[in-house]
Coordinates of C-alpha atoms in Angstrom, one line a residue:
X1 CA 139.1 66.8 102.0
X2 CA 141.1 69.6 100.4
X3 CA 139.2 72.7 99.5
X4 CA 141.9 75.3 98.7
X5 CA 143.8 75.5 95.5
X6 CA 144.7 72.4 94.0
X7 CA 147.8 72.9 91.7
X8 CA 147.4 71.8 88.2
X9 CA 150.5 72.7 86.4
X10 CA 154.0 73.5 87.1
X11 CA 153.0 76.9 86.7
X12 CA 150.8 77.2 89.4
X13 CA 153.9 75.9 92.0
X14 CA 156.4 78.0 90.1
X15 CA 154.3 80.8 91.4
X16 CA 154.0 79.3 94.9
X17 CA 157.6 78.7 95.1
X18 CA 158.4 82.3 93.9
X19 CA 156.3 83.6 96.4
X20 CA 157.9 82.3 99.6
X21 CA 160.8 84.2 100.8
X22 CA 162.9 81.1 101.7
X23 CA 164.0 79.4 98.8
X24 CA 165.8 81.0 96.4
X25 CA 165.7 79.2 93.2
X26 CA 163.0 76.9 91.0
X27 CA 164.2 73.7 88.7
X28 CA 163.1 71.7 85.8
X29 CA 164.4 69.7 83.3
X30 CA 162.3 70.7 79.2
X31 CA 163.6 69.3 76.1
X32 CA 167.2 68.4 77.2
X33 CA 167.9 71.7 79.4
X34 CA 168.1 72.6 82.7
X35 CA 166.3 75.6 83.9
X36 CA 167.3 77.4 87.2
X37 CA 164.9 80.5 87.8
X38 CA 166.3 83.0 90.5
X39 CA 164.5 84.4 92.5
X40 CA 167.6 87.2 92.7
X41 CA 167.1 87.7 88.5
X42 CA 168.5 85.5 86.6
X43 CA 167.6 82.2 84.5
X44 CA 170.3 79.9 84.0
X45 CA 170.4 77.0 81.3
X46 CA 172.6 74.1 80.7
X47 CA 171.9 71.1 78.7
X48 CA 171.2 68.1 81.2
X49 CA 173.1 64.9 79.4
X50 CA 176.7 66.5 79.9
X51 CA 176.0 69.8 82.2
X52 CA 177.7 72.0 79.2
X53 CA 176.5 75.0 77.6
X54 CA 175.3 77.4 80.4
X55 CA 173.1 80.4 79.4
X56 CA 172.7 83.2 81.6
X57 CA 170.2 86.0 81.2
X58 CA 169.4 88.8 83.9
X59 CA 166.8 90.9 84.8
X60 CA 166.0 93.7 86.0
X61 CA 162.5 93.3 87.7
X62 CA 161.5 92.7 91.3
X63 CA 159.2 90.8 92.7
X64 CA 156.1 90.3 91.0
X65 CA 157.4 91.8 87.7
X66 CA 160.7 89.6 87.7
X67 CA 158.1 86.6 87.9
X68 CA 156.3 87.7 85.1
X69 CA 158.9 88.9 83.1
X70 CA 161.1 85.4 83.7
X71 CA 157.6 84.0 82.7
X72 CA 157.5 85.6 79.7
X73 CA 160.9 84.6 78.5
X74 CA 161.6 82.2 75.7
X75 CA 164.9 80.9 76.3
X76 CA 164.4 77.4 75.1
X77 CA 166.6 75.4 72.5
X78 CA 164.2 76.5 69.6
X79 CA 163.1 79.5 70.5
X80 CA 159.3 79.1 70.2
X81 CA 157.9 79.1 73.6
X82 CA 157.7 80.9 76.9
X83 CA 158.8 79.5 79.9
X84 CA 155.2 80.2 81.1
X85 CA 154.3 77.8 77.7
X86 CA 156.3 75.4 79.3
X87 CA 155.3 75.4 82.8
X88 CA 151.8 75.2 81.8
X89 CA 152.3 71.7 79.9
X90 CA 154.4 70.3 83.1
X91 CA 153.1 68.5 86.0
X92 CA 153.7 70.4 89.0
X93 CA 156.4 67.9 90.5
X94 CA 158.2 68.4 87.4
X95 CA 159.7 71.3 89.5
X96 CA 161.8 71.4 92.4
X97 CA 162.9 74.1 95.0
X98 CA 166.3 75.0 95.6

C-alpha cells in the first residue's frame, strides 16, 4: 500500500527527474520529435524517423527557474503547446532518464 505521491503524468516525473542531482537529462518522443531536456539548459529536438533536424535552444535559468522556464517553452513542430501541455497529456513512462 502506497500512500505517497502517485505520479499521474509525465509531468509529475519530469519534475522528479529534474530534481535529483544524478541524472542529467529527461526524454520523450511527441508528435514525431525527440525531446532532450538538460538539466545544464538546453532542450534539444530532432525528428525521431531519420534523427535529422536538430533544434537547440538555451537558457539561462537555474534550478528551479530553468525547470519552469523549459516548461514553459513551446518548441514543438506546430508551435501551439508548451512542453508542460505536453507532459501533462503523457503517461509518466513516456519519459526516460538519461
Amino acid at each position: 500500500f502506497n500512500m505517497g505521491m502517485e505520479m499521474k503524468t509525465a509531468l509529475d516525473k519530469f519534475y522528479e527527474c529534474f530534481e535529483n542531482p544524478e541524472k542529467d537529462d529527461v526524454f520523450f518522443d511527441y508528435e514525431g520529435l525527440r525531446y532532450q531536456l538538460s538539466c545544464c539548459g538546453y532542450i534539444f529536438t530532432e525528428r525521431t524517423e531519420d534523427c535529422e533536424d536538430e533544434q537547440e535552444y538555451g537558457f539561462d535559468e537555474h534550478g528551479k527557474e530553468l525547470a519552469e522556464a523549459i516548461l514553459d517553452s513551446i518548441v514543438n513542430q506546430n508551435r501551439d503547446k508548451t512542453i508542460r501541455e505536453i507532459l501533462a497529456e503523457l503517461p509518466p513512462e513516456a519519459i526516460w532518464l538519461g
